[in-house]
CSV table of C-alpha atoms in Angstrom, one decimal:
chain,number,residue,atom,x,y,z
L,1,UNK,CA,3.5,-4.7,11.1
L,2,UNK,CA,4.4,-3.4,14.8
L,3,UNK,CA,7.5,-5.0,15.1
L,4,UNK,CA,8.5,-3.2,11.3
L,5,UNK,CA,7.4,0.1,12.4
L,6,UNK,CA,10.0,-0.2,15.0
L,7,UNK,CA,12.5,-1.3,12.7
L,8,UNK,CA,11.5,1.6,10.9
L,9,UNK,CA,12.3,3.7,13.9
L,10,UNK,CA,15.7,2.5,14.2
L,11,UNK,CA,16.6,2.8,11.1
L,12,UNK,CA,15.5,6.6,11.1
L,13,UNK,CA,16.6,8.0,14.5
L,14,UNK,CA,19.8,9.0,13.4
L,15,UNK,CA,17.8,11.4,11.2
L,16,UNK,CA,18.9,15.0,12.2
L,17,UNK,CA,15.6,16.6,10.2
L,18,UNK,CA,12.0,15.8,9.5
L,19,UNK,CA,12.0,13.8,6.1
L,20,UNK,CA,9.8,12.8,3.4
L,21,UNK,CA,8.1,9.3,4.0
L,22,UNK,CA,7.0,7.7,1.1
L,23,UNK,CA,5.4,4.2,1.2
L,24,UNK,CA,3.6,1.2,-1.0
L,25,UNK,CA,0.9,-1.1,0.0
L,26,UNK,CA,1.7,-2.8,3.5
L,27,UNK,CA,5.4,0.0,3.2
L,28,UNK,CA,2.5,2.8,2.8
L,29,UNK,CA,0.7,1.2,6.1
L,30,UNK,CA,4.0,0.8,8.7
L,31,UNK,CA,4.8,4.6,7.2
L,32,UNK,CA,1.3,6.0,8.3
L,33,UNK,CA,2.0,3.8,11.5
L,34,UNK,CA,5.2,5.2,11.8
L,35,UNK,CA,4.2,8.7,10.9
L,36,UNK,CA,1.5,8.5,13.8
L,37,UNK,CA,3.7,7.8,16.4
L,38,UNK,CA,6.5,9.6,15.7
L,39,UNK,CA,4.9,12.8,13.7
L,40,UNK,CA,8.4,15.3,14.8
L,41,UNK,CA,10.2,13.2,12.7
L,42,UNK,CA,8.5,13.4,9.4
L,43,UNK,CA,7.8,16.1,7.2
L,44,UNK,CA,5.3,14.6,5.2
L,45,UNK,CA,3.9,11.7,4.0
L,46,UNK,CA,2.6,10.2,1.3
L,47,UNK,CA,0.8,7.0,0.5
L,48,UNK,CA,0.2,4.8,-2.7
L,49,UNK,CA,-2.2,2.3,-2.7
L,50,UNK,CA,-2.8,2.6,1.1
L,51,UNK,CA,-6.7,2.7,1.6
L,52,UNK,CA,-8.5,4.5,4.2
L,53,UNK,CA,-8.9,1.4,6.0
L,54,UNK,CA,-4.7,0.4,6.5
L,55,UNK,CA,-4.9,-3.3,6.9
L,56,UNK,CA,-7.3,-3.3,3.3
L,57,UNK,CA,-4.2,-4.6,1.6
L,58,UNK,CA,-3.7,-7.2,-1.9
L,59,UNK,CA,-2.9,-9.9,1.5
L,60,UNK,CA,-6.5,-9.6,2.6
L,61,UNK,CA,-8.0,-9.5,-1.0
L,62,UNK,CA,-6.0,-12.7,-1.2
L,63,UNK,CA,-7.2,-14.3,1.8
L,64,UNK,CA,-11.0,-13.5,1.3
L,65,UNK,CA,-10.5,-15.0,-2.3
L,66,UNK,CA,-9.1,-18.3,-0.6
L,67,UNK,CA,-11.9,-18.4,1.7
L,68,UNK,CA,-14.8,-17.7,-0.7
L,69,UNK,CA,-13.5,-19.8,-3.8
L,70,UNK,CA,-13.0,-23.7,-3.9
L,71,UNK,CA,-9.5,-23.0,-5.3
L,72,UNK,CA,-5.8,-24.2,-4.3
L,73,UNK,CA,-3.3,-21.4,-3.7
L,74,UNK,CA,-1.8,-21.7,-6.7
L,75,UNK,CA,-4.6,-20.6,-8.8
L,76,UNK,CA,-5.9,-17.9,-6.2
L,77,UNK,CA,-2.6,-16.2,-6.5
L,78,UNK,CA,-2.7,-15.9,-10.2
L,79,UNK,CA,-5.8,-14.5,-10.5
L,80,UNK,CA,-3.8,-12.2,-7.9
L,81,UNK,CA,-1.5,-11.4,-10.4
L,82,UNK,CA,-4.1,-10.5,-13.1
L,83,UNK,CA,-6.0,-8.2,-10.6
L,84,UNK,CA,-2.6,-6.7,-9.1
L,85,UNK,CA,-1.2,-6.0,-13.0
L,86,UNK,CA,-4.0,-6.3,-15.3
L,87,UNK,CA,-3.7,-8.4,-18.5
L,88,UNK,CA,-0.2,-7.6,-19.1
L,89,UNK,CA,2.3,-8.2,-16.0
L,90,UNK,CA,5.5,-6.6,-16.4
L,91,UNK,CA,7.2,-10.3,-15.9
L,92,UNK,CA,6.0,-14.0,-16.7
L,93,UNK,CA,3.0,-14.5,-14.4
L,94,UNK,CA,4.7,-17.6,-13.2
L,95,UNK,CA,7.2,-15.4,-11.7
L,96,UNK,CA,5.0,-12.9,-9.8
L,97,UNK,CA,2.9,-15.8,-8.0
L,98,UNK,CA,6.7,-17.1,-7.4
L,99,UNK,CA,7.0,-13.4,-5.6
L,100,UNK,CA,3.5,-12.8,-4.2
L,101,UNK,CA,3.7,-16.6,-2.7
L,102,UNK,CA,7.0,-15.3,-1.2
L,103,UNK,CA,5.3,-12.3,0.1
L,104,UNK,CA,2.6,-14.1,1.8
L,105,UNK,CA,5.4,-15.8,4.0
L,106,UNK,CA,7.7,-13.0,4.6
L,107,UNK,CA,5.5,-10.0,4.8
L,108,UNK,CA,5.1,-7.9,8.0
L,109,UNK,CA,1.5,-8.1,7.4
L,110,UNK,CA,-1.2,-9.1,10.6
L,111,UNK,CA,-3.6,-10.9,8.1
L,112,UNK,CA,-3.9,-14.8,7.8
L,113,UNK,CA,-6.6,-17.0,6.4
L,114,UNK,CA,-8.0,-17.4,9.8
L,115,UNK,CA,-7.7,-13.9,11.6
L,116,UNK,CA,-8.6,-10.8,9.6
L,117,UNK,CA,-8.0,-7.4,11.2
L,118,UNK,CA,-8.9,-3.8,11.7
L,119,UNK,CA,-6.3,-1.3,11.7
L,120,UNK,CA,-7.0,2.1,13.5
L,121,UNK,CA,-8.3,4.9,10.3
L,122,UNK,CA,-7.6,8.4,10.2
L,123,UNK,CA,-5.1,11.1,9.1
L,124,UNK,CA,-1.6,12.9,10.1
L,125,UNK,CA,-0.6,15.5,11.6
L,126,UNK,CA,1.9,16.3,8.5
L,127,UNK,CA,0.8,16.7,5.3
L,128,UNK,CA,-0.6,13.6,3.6
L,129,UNK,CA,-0.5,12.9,-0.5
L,130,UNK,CA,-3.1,9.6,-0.6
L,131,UNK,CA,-2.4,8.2,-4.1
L,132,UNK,CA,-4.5,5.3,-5.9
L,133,UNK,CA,-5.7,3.9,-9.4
L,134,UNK,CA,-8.8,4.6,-11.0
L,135,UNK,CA,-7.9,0.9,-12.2
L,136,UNK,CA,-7.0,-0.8,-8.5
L,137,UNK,CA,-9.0,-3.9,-7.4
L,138,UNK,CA,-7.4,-3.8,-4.3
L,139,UNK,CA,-7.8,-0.2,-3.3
L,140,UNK,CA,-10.4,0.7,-5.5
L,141,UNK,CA,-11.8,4.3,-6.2
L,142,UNK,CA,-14.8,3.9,-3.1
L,143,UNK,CA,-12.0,2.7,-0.9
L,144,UNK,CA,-9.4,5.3,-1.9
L,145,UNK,CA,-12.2,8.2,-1.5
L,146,UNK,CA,-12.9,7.2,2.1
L,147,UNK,CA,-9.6,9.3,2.8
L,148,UNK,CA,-11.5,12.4,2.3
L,149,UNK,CA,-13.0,12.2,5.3
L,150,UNK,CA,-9.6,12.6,7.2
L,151,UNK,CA,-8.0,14.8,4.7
L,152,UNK,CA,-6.9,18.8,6.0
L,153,UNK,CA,-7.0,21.6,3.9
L,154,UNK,CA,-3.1,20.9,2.8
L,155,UNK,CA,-3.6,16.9,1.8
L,156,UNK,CA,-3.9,15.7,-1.2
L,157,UNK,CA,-5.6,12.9,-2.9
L,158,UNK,CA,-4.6,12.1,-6.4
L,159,UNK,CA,-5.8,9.1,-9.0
L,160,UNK,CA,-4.0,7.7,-11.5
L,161,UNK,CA,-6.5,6.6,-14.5
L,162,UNK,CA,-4.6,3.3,-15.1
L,163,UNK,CA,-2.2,1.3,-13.8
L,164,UNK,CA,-4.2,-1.2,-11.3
L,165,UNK,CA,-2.4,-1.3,-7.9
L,166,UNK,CA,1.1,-0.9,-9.0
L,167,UNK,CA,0.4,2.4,-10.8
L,168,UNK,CA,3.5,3.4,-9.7
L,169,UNK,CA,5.4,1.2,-12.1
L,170,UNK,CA,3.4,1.8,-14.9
L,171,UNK,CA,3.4,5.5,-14.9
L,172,UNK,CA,6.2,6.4,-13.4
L,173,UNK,CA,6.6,10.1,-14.8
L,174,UNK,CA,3.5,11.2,-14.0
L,175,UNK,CA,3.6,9.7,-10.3
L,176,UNK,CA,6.8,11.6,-9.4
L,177,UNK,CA,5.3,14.9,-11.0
L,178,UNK,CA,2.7,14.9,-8.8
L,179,UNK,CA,4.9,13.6,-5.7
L,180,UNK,CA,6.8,16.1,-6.7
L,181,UNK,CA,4.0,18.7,-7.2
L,182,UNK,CA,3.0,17.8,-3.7
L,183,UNK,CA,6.5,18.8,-2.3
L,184,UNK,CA,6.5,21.7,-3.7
C-alpha cells in the first residue's frame, strides 16, 4: 500500500490545483493514505467501501475465510464472489474468481494469510464523502458507521440500500448524484 501511495504521489505532483480524490476498496485506502500526507494537494475526498478501519478490505474477509474454513482457494474465492456481488454477478462467476485470484497476487494490499494488519483510523483534514452499502458483507453498515466518529460538520456519510460492496456498479446514477451532491 506505501509504496502505491507514492506512486500515487508521483503521478499527482504535476498537479497545479487541489483535486478531487475519489477511491474504491484498497484505491479508497492509498487515497485516504495519500490524502493524509499530502492534505494541500487534495480538495476533497471521498471513499466507497472504505471502512473506518482502512486495512478492513474484501482481501482480509478473504483471508479470515481461508483460515476459519476447511476449504481450498478455489471455493473460498467463490463464495467471495457471491458476497462481493450478491446472487447475480455482473459476469460468469468463473470469471470474477479468475479476477479476484488475480487480485490476491497483484494487489498493493499489506494482508496475507499469515500476517493481518492494523491501519492507522481517523479522518481528513478536507472534506470527506464515506460511501457504503446497506447490502456490503465486506464493509457492512456497523463498520461503515464507525466513520462517524471522525466525521466534521462538512463530511458526509451516505448508504446505498443495495448493491453489496460494488454499489458503485450497480447504481451508478444515484452514486454520482450524490458524489456530485457532495461537490456541490
Amino acid at each position: 500500500v506505501f509504496k502505491a501511495v507514492e506512486l500515487l504521489e508521483e503521478y499527482l505532483e504535476s498537479c497545479d490545483r487541489p483535486l478531487h480524490l475519489i477511491g474504491h476498496g484498497i484505491s479508497g485506502v492509498i487515497g485516504l493514505l495519500y490524502a493524509r500526507l499530502h492534505p494541500q494537494k487534495v480538495q476533497s475526498l471521498t471513499l466507497l467501501s472504505v471502512a473506518a478501519q482502512p486495512a478492513i478490505t474484501w482481501h482480509s474477509h478473504y483471508y479470515v475465510q481461508r483460515h476459519l474454513l476447511p476449504c481450498s482457494r478455489q471455493q473460498v474465492l467463490a463464495q467471495t464472489v457471491r458476497n462481493l456481488f450478491g446472487s447475480r454477478p455482473p459476469y460468469s462467476a468463473k470469471a470474477l474468481v479468475n479476477a479476484l485470484d488475480r487480485d490476491l497476487e497483484q494487489s498493493p494490499c499489506l494482508q496475507s494469510l499469515f500476517h493481518p494488519i492494523d491501519l492507522p483510523k481517523g479522518g481528513v483534514s478536507m472534506p470527506l464523502m464515506v460511501c457504503g452499502s446497506q447490502t456490503d458483507a465486506v464493509v457492512d453498515p456497523v463498520a461503515l458507521h464507525q466513520w462517524l466518529s471522525w466525521l466534521k460538520s462538512d463530511d458526509v456519510l451516505w448508504e446505498c440500500p443495495e448493491g453489496r460492496h460494488f454499489f458503485q456498479y450497480f447504481y451508478p446514477q444515484l452514486v454520482g448524484e450524490q458524489i456530485l451532491k457532495f461537490w456541490g
